[in-house]
Amino acid sequence: LTHCYENFCEAEGSLVTFGFNFGPYDDHIIAAINKAAKHGRKAPDKLRSLYIGVYSNKDKKHIEEIKDKFKCKVHIYDAKTARVWG
């Protein structure tokens, strides 16, 4: 888990999530994403965008309610239309 957390802290460019809803026990993941977004502030290798897949209007509402917790641009997409596995 430490390895995964450290990779989130160093994410660059854009990060896409699929099947993850940033629930009440996921603040540490948000903190790691924010650490990546603030990395060097003006550095070209910082995390600039987060794409969050949602499956329902309830999921979308939840993400809209918490998107201000993120220090990067948040985009919401319909996970049902994403052809992740081919």
PDB file of N, CA and C in Angstrom:
ATOM      1  N   LEU A   1       0.814  -1.200   0.000  1.00  0.00           N
ATOM      2  CA  LEU A   1       0.000   0.000   0.000  1.00  0.00           C
ATOM      3  C   LEU A   1       0.858   1.266   0.000  1.00  0.00           C
ATOM      4  N   THR A   2       1.980   1.210   0.683  1.00  0.00           N
ATOM      5  CA  THR A   2       2.879   2.357   0.698  1.00  0.00           C
ATOM      6  C   THR A   2       3.360   2.676  -0.709  1.00  0.00           C
ATOM      7  N   HIS A   3       3.689   1.656  -1.464  1.00  0.00           N
ATOM      8  CA  HIS A   3       4.139   1.839  -2.849  1.00  0.00           C
ATOM      9  C   HIS A   3       3.057   2.553  -3.665  1.00  0.00           C
ATOM     10  N   CYS A   4       1.818   2.117  -3.548  1.00  0.00           N
ATOM     11  CA  CYS A   4       0.713   2.732  -4.294  1.00  0.00           C
ATOM     12  C   CYS A   4       0.521   4.190  -3.873  1.00  0.00           C
ATOM     13  N   TYR A   5       0.550   4.437  -2.572  1.00  0.00           N
ATOM     14  CA  TYR A   5       0.381   5.801  -2.065  1.00  0.00           C
ATOM     15  C   TYR A   5       1.474   6.715  -2.624  1.00  0.00           C
ATOM     16  N   GLU A   6       2.706   6.261  -2.589  1.00  0.00           N
ATOM     17  CA  GLU A   6       3.821   7.064  -3.096  1.00  0.00           C
ATOM     18  C   GLU A   6       3.675   7.355  -4.587  1.00  0.00           C
ATOM     19  N   ASN A   7       3.152   6.401  -5.345  1.00  0.00           N
ATOM     20  CA  ASN A   7       2.929   6.637  -6.777  1.00  0.00           C
ATOM     21  C   ASN A   7       1.842   7.679  -7.005  1.00  0.00           C
ATOM     22  N   PHE A   8       0.783   7.660  -6.190  1.00  0.00           N
ATOM     23  CA  PHE A   8      -0.241   8.707  -6.295  1.00  0.00           C
ATOM     24  C   PHE A   8       0.385  10.074  -6.025  1.00  0.00           C
ATOM     25  N   CYS A   9       1.263  10.158  -5.046  1.00  0.00           N
ATOM     26  CA  CYS A   9       1.916  11.425  -4.688  1.00  0.00           C
ATOM     27  C   CYS A   9       2.781  11.966  -5.811  1.00  0.00           C
ATOM     28  N   GLU A  10       3.212  11.104  -6.717  1.00  0.00           N
ATOM     29  CA  GLU A  10       4.108  11.506  -7.798  1.00  0.00           C
ATOM     30  C   GLU A  10       3.439  11.487  -9.177  1.00  0.00           C
ATOM     31  N   ALA A  11       2.124  11.337  -9.217  1.00  0.00           N
ATOM     32  CA  ALA A  11       1.413  11.299 -10.503  1.00  0.00           C
ATOM     33  C   ALA A  11       1.631  12.604 -11.262  1.00  0.00           C
ATOM     34  N   GLU A  12       1.693  12.497 -12.581  1.00  0.00           N
ATOM     35  CA  GLU A  12       1.938  13.652 -13.443  1.00  0.00           C
ATOM     36  C   GLU A  12       0.895  13.725 -14.542  1.00  0.00           C
ATOM     37  N   GLY A  13       0.647  14.925 -15.035  1.00  0.00           N
ATOM     38  CA  GLY A  13      -0.251  15.100 -16.174  1.00  0.00           C
ATOM     39  C   GLY A  13      -1.701  14.931 -15.793  1.00  0.00           C
ATOM     40  N   SER A  14      -2.275  13.789 -16.152  1.00  0.00           N
ATOM     41  CA  SER A  14      -3.671  13.485 -15.845  1.00  0.00           C
ATOM     42  C   SER A  14      -3.762  12.113 -15.199  1.00  0.00           C
ATOM     43  N   LEU A  15      -4.742  11.973 -14.340  1.00  0.00           N
ATOM     44  CA  LEU A  15      -5.002  10.706 -13.666  1.00  0.00           C
ATOM     45  C   LEU A  15      -6.454  10.336 -13.925  1.00  0.00           C
ATOM     46  N   VAL A  16      -6.695   9.101 -14.350  1.00  0.00           N
ATOM     47  CA  VAL A  16      -8.045   8.626 -14.626  1.00  0.00           C
ATOM     48  C   VAL A  16      -8.396   7.552 -13.607  1.00  0.00           C
ATOM     49  N   THR A  17      -9.552   7.714 -12.959  1.00  0.00           N
ATOM     50  CA  THR A  17     -10.020   6.694 -12.025  1.00  0.00           C
ATOM     51  C   THR A  17     -11.209   5.974 -12.638  1.00  0.00           C
ATOM     52  N   PHE A  18     -11.312   4.712 -12.315  1.00  0.00           N
ATOM     53  CA  PHE A  18     -12.402   3.886 -12.840  1.00  0.00           C
ATOM     54  C   PHE A  18     -12.813   2.925 -11.730  1.00  0.00           C
ATOM     55  N   GLY A  19     -14.077   2.991 -11.322  1.00  0.00           N
ATOM     56  CA  GLY A  19     -14.571   2.091 -10.281  1.00  0.00           C
ATOM     57  C   GLY A  19     -14.145   2.498  -8.877  1.00  0.00           C
ATOM     58  N   PHE A  20     -13.888   3.769  -8.662  1.00  0.00           N
ATOM     59  CA  PHE A  20     -13.450   4.266  -7.361  1.00  0.00           C
ATOM     60  C   PHE A  20     -14.233   5.532  -7.066  1.00  0.00           C
ATOM     61  N   ASN A  21     -14.914   5.583  -5.915  1.00  0.00           N
ATOM     62  CA  ASN A  21     -15.824   6.705  -5.681  1.00  0.00           C
ATOM     63  C   ASN A  21     -15.380   7.710  -4.617  1.00  0.00           C
ATOM     64  N   PHE A  22     -14.153   7.610  -4.119  1.00  0.00           N
ATOM     65  CA  PHE A  22     -13.670   8.560  -3.123  1.00  0.00           C
ATOM     66  C   PHE A  22     -14.653   8.658  -1.957  1.00  0.00           C
ATOM     67  N   GLY A  23     -14.805   7.537  -1.264  1.00  0.00           N
ATOM     68  CA  GLY A  23     -15.714   7.449  -0.128  1.00  0.00           C
ATOM     69  C   GLY A  23     -15.167   8.106   1.130  1.00  0.00           C
ATOM     70  N   PRO A  24     -15.869   7.941   2.242  1.00  0.00           N
ATOM     71  CA  PRO A  24     -15.509   8.625   3.488  1.00  0.00           C
ATOM     72  C   PRO A  24     -14.158   8.203   4.079  1.00  0.00           C
ATOM     73  N   TYR A  25     -13.632   7.069   3.685  1.00  0.00           N
ATOM     74  CA  TYR A  25     -12.354   6.598   4.223  1.00  0.00           C
ATOM     75  C   TYR A  25     -11.201   6.767   3.235  1.00  0.00           C
ATOM     76  N   ASP A  26     -11.403   7.592   2.229  1.00  0.00           N
ATOM     77  CA  ASP A  26     -10.404   7.760   1.168  1.00  0.00           C
ATOM     78  C   ASP A  26      -9.718   9.124   1.181  1.00  0.00           C
ATOM     79  N   ASP A  27      -9.783   9.847   2.288  1.00  0.00           N
ATOM     80  CA  ASP A  27      -9.145  11.158   2.354  1.00  0.00           C
ATOM     81  C   ASP A  27      -7.636  11.077   2.146  1.00  0.00           C
ATOM     82  N   HIS A  28      -7.028   9.962   2.520  1.00  0.00           N
ATOM     83  CA  HIS A  28      -5.581   9.813   2.312  1.00  0.00           C
ATOM     84  C   HIS A  28      -5.247   9.738   0.816  1.00  0.00           C
ATOM     85  N   ILE A  29      -6.149   9.210   0.017  1.00  0.00           N
ATOM     86  CA  ILE A  29      -5.934   9.165  -1.433  1.00  0.00           C
ATOM     87  C   ILE A  29      -6.063  10.581  -2.010  1.00  0.00           C
ATOM     88  N   ILE A  30      -7.041  11.320  -1.531  1.00  0.00           N
ATOM     89  CA  ILE A  30      -7.199  12.711  -1.966  1.00  0.00           C
ATOM     90  C   ILE A  30      -5.955  13.516  -1.590  1.00  0.00           C
ATOM     91  N   ALA A  31      -5.429  13.289  -0.389  1.00  0.00           N
ATOM     92  CA  ALA A  31      -4.212  13.994   0.050  1.00  0.00           C
ATOM     93  C   ALA A  31      -3.030  13.668  -0.860  1.00  0.00           C
ATOM     94  N   ALA A  32      -2.909  12.417  -1.276  1.00  0.00           N
ATOM     95  CA  ALA A  32      -1.819  12.020  -2.171  1.00  0.00           C
ATOM     96  C   ALA A  32      -1.976  12.688  -3.538  1.00  0.00           C
ATOM     97  N   ILE A  33      -3.196  12.733  -4.048  1.00  0.00           N
ATOM     98  CA  ILE A  33      -3.458  13.382  -5.330  1.00  0.00           C
ATOM     99  C   ILE A  33      -3.130  14.874  -5.227  1.00  0.00           C
ATOM    100  N   ASN A  34      -3.506  15.481  -4.119  1.00  0.00           N
ATOM    101  CA  ASN A  34      -3.209  16.899  -3.928  1.00  0.00           C
ATOM    102  C   ASN A  34      -1.720  17.157  -3.810  1.00  0.00           C
ATOM    103  N   LYS A  35      -1.003  16.236  -3.219  1.00  0.00           N
ATOM    104  CA  LYS A  35       0.450  16.377  -3.130  1.00  0.00           C
ATOM    105  C   LYS A  35       1.051  16.378  -4.534  1.00  0.00           C
ATOM    106  N   ALA A  36       0.553  15.511  -5.397  1.00  0.00           N
ATOM    107  CA  ALA A  36       1.031  15.467  -6.781  1.00  0.00           C
ATOM    108  C   ALA A  36       0.660  16.751  -7.526  1.00  0.00           C
ATOM    109  N   ALA A  37      -0.523  17.276  -7.257  1.00  0.00           N
ATOM    110  CA  ALA A  37      -0.974  18.493  -7.941  1.00  0.00           C
ATOM    111  C   ALA A  37      -0.160  19.707  -7.522  1.00  0.00           C
ATOM    112  N   LYS A  38       0.324  19.725  -6.303  1.00  0.00           N
ATOM    113  CA  LYS A  38       1.086  20.871  -5.811  1.00  0.00           C
ATOM    114  C   LYS A  38       2.581  20.698  -6.020  1.00  0.00           C
ATOM    115  N   HIS A  39       3.004  19.577  -6.553  1.00  0.00           N
ATOM    116  CA  HIS A  39       4.423  19.276  -6.741  1.00  0.00           C
ATOM    117  C   HIS A  39       5.099  20.359  -7.567  1.00  0.00           C
ATOM    118  N   GLY A  40       5.879  21.203  -6.915  1.00  0.00           N
ATOM    119  CA  GLY A  40       6.611  22.241  -7.616  1.00  0.00           C
ATOM    120  C   GLY A  40       5.759  23.411  -8.102  1.00  0.00           C
ATOM    121  N   ARG A  41       4.486  23.409  -7.815  1.00  0.00           N
ATOM    122  CA  ARG A  41       3.509  24.424  -8.199  1.00  0.00           C
ATOM    123  C   ARG A  41       3.560  24.801  -9.679  1.00  0.00           C
ATOM    124  N   LYS A  42       4.672  25.258 -10.180  1.00  0.00           N
ATOM    125  CA  LYS A  42       4.761  25.668 -11.583  1.00  0.00           C
ATOM    126  C   LYS A  42       5.517  24.651 -12.422  1.00  0.00           C
ATOM    127  N   ALA A  43       5.835  23.530 -11.824  1.00  0.00           N
ATOM    128  CA  ALA A  43       6.585  22.506 -12.550  1.00  0.00           C
ATOM    129  C   ALA A  43       5.708  21.899 -13.641  1.00  0.00           C
ATOM    130  N   PRO A  44       6.250  21.665 -14.822  1.00  0.00           N
ATOM    131  CA  PRO A  44       5.457  21.085 -15.900  1.00  0.00           C
ATOM    132  C   PRO A  44       5.059  19.634 -15.632  1.00  0.00           C
ATOM    133  N   ASP A  45       5.697  18.992 -14.655  1.00  0.00           N
ATOM    134  CA  ASP A  45       5.410  17.581 -14.399  1.00  0.00           C
ATOM    135  C   ASP A  45       4.408  17.367 -13.270  1.00  0.00           C
ATOM    136  N   LYS A  46       3.676  18.392 -12.877  1.00  0.00           N
ATOM    137  CA  LYS A  46       2.705  18.216 -11.808  1.00  0.00           C
ATOM    138  C   LYS A  46       1.394  17.629 -12.354  1.00  0.00           C
ATOM    139  N   LEU A  47       0.600  17.105 -11.455  1.00  0.00           N
ATOM    140  CA  LEU A  47      -0.712  16.573 -11.821  1.00  0.00           C
ATOM    141  C   LEU A  47      -1.657  17.748 -12.073  1.00  0.00           C
ATOM    142  N   ARG A  48      -2.236  17.792 -13.261  1.00  0.00           N
ATOM    143  CA  ARG A  48      -3.108  18.906 -13.617  1.00  0.00           C
ATOM    144  C   ARG A  48      -4.577  18.529 -13.690  1.00  0.00           C
ATOM    145  N   SER A  49      -4.889  17.278 -14.005  1.00  0.00           N
ATOM    146  CA  SER A  49      -6.280  16.871 -14.219  1.00  0.00           C
ATOM    147  C   SER A  49      -6.569  15.524 -13.587  1.00  0.00           C
ATOM    148  N   LEU A  50      -7.782  15.399 -13.102  1.00  0.00           N
ATOM    149  CA  LEU A  50      -8.271  14.144 -12.542  1.00  0.00           C
ATOM    150  C   LEU A  50      -9.599  13.832 -13.210  1.00  0.00           C
ATOM    151  N   TYR A  51      -9.684  12.651 -13.811  1.00  0.00           N
ATOM    152  CA  TYR A  51     -10.915  12.196 -14.444  1.00  0.00           C
ATOM    153  C   TYR A  51     -11.518  11.115 -13.570  1.00  0.00           C
ATOM    154  N   ILE A  52     -12.751  11.336 -13.115  1.00  0.00           N
ATOM    155  CA  ILE A  52     -13.410  10.409 -12.197  1.00  0.00           C
ATOM    156  C   ILE A  52     -14.629   9.813 -12.888  1.00  0.00           C
ATOM    157  N   GLY A  53     -14.652   8.483 -13.006  1.00  0.00           N
ATOM    158  CA  GLY A  53     -15.777   7.795 -13.613  1.00  0.00           C
ATOM    159  C   GLY A  53     -16.885   7.585 -12.605  1.00  0.00           C
ATOM    160  N   VAL A  54     -18.119   7.856 -13.028  1.00  0.00           N
ATOM    161  CA  VAL A  54     -19.289   7.646 -12.175  1.00  0.00           C
ATOM    162  C   VAL A  54     -20.279   6.744 -12.909  1.00  0.00           C
ATOM    163  N   TYR A  55     -21.047   6.011 -12.124  1.00  0.00           N
ATOM    164  CA  TYR A  55     -22.012   5.074 -12.700  1.00  0.00           C
ATOM    165  C   TYR A  55     -23.459   5.534 -12.574  1.00  0.00           C
ATOM    166  N   SER A  56     -23.717   6.504 -11.708  1.00  0.00           N
ATOM    167  CA  SER A  56     -25.102   6.921 -11.469  1.00  0.00           C
ATOM    168  C   SER A  56     -25.149   8.410 -11.147  1.00  0.00           C
ATOM    169  N   ASN A  57     -26.355   8.951 -11.147  1.00  0.00           N
ATOM    170  CA  ASN A  57     -26.527  10.353 -10.764  1.00  0.00           C
ATOM    171  C   ASN A  57     -26.126  10.567  -9.309  1.00  0.00           C
ATOM    172  N   LYS A  58     -26.352   9.566  -8.463  1.00  0.00           N
ATOM    173  CA  LYS A  58     -25.949   9.650  -7.056  1.00  0.00           C
ATOM    174  C   LYS A  58     -24.418   9.770  -6.958  1.00  0.00           C
ATOM    175  N   ASP A  59     -23.711   8.942  -7.722  1.00  0.00           N
ATOM    176  CA  ASP A  59     -22.241   9.020  -7.755  1.00  0.00           C
ATOM    177  C   ASP A  59     -21.782  10.395  -8.243  1.00  0.00           C
ATOM    178  N   LYS A  60     -22.415  10.881  -9.308  1.00  0.00           N
ATOM    179  CA  LYS A  60     -22.046  12.182  -9.870  1.00  0.00           C
ATOM    180  C   LYS A  60     -22.256  13.290  -8.844  1.00  0.00           C
ATOM    181  N   LYS A  61     -23.382  13.249  -8.153  1.00  0.00           N
ATOM    182  CA  LYS A  61     -23.670  14.255  -7.133  1.00  0.00           C
ATOM    183  C   LYS A  61     -22.610  14.220  -6.033  1.00  0.00           C
ATOM    184  N   HIS A  62     -22.220  13.014  -5.616  1.00  0.00           N
ATOM    185  CA  HIS A  62     -21.199  12.865  -4.580  1.00  0.00           C
ATOM    186  C   HIS A  62     -19.881  13.514  -5.020  1.00  0.00           C
ATOM    187  N   ILE A  63     -19.452  13.237  -6.231  1.00  0.00           N
ATOM    188  CA  ILE A  63     -18.193  13.805  -6.724  1.00  0.00           C
ATOM    189  C   ILE A  63     -18.306  15.323  -6.848  1.00  0.00           C
ATOM    190  N   GLU A  64     -19.435  15.813  -7.317  1.00  0.00           N
ATOM    191  CA  GLU A  64     -19.617  17.261  -7.403  1.00  0.00           C
ATOM    192  C   GLU A  64     -19.543  17.909  -6.026  1.00  0.00           C
ATOM    193  N   GLU A  65     -20.010  17.197  -4.995  1.00  0.00           N
ATOM    194  CA  GLU A  65     -19.969  17.731  -3.629  1.00  0.00           C
ATOM    195  C   GLU A  65     -18.554  17.763  -3.057  1.00  0.00           C
ATOM    196  N   ILE A  66     -17.675  16.864  -3.504  1.00  0.00           N
ATOM    197  CA  ILE A  66     -16.323  16.799  -2.925  1.00  0.00           C
ATOM    198  C   ILE A  66     -15.238  17.336  -3.860  1.00  0.00           C
ATOM    199  N   LYS A  67     -15.584  17.744  -5.071  1.00  0.00           N
ATOM    200  CA  LYS A  67     -14.545  18.118  -6.036  1.00  0.00           C
ATOM    201  C   LYS A  67     -13.692  19.295  -5.580  1.00  0.00           C
ATOM    202  N   ASP A  68     -14.185  20.122  -4.682  1.00  0.00           N
ATOM    203  CA  ASP A  68     -13.383  21.237  -4.172  1.00  0.00           C
ATOM    204  C   ASP A  68     -12.272  20.772  -3.237  1.00  0.00           C
ATOM    205  N   LYS A  69     -12.284  19.516  -2.839  1.00  0.00           N
ATOM    206  CA  LYS A  69     -11.209  18.965  -2.013  1.00  0.00           C
ATOM    207  C   LYS A  69      -9.926  18.759  -2.820  1.00  0.00           C
ATOM    208  N   PHE A  70     -10.060  18.697  -4.137  1.00  0.00           N
ATOM    209  CA  PHE A  70      -8.922  18.417  -5.013  1.00  0.00           C
ATOM    210  C   PHE A  70      -8.232  19.703  -5.441  1.00  0.00           C
ATOM    211  N   LYS A  71      -6.919  19.660  -5.553  1.00  0.00           N
ATOM    212  CA  LYS A  71      -6.110  20.823  -5.936  1.00  0.00           C
ATOM    213  C   LYS A  71      -5.781  20.818  -7.430  1.00  0.00           C
ATOM    214  N   CYS A  72      -6.506  20.008  -8.189  1.00  0.00           N
ATOM    215  CA  CYS A  72      -6.346  19.986  -9.636  1.00  0.00           C
ATOM    216  C   CYS A  72      -7.742  20.012 -10.262  1.00  0.00           C
ATOM    217  N   LYS A  73      -7.775  20.182 -11.547  1.00  0.00           N
ATOM    218  CA  LYS A  73      -9.046  20.212 -12.275  1.00  0.00           C
ATOM    219  C   LYS A  73      -9.690  18.829 -12.244  1.00  0.00           C
ATOM    220  N   VAL A  74     -10.983  18.776 -11.906  1.00  0.00           N
ATOM    221  CA  VAL A  74     -11.717  17.516 -11.837  1.00  0.00           C
ATOM    222  C   VAL A  74     -12.703  17.451 -13.002  1.00  0.00           C
ATOM    223  N   HIS A  75     -12.648  16.339 -13.735  1.00  0.00           N
ATOM    224  CA  HIS A  75     -13.580  16.060 -14.821  1.00  0.00           C
ATOM    225  C   HIS A  75     -14.350  14.797 -14.441  1.00  0.00           C
ATOM    226  N   ILE A  76     -15.645  14.820 -14.644  1.00  0.00           N
ATOM    227  CA  ILE A  76     -16.490  13.662 -14.350  1.00  0.00           C
ATOM    228  C   ILE A  76     -16.927  13.049 -15.677  1.00  0.00           C
ATOM    229  N   TYR A  77     -16.799  11.724 -15.764  1.00  0.00           N
ATOM    230  CA  TYR A  77     -17.248  11.054 -16.992  1.00  0.00           C
ATOM    231  C   TYR A  77     -18.140   9.867 -16.635  1.00  0.00           C
ATOM    232  N   ASP A  78     -18.956   9.445 -17.588  1.00  0.00           N
ATOM    233  CA  ASP A  78     -19.865   8.315 -17.412  1.00  0.00           C
ATOM    234  C   ASP A  78     -19.078   7.015 -17.576  1.00  0.00           C
ATOM    235  N   ALA A  79     -18.822   6.335 -16.483  1.00  0.00           N
ATOM    236  CA  ALA A  79     -18.005   5.118 -16.501  1.00  0.00           C
ATOM    237  C   ALA A  79     -18.661   3.994 -17.312  1.00  0.00           C
ATOM    238  N   LYS A  80     -19.976   4.043 -17.451  1.00  0.00           N
ATOM    239  CA  LYS A  80     -20.658   2.998 -18.213  1.00  0.00           C
ATOM    240  C   LYS A  80     -20.301   3.038 -19.690  1.00  0.00           C
ATOM    241  N   THR A  81     -19.868   4.195 -20.177  1.00  0.00           N
ATOM    242  CA  THR A  81     -19.538   4.317 -21.593  1.00  0.00           C
ATOM    243  C   THR A  81     -18.045   4.087 -21.874  1.00  0.00           C
ATOM    244  N   ALA A  82     -17.257   4.000 -20.828  1.00  0.00           N
ATOM    245  CA  ALA A  82     -15.817   3.795 -21.006  1.00  0.00           C
ATOM    246  C   ALA A  82     -15.546   2.331 -21.328  1.00  0.00           C
ATOM    247  N   ARG A  83     -14.871   2.088 -22.414  1.00  0.00           N
ATOM    248  CA  ARG A  83     -14.556   0.713 -22.822  1.00  0.00           C
ATOM    249  C   ARG A  83     -13.144   0.386 -22.347  1.00  0.00           C
ATOM    250  N   VAL A  84     -13.013   0.297 -21.032  1.00  0.00           N
ATOM    251  CA  VAL A  84     -11.701   0.100 -20.408  1.00  0.00           C
ATOM    252  C   VAL A  84     -11.086  -1.249 -20.773  1.00  0.00           C
ATOM    253  N   TRP A  85     -11.878  -2.271 -20.826  1.00  0.00           N
ATOM    254  CA  TRP A  85     -11.356  -3.626 -21.035  1.00  0.00           C
ATOM    255  C   TRP A  85     -11.486  -4.082 -22.483  1.00  0.00           C
ATOM    256  N   GLY A  86     -11.749  -3.139 -23.392  1.00  0.00           N
ATOM    257  CA  GLY A  86     -11.770  -3.509 -24.804  1.00  0.00           C
ATOM    258  C   GLY A  86     -13.096  -3.466 -25.446  1.00  0.00           C
TER     259      GLY A  86
END
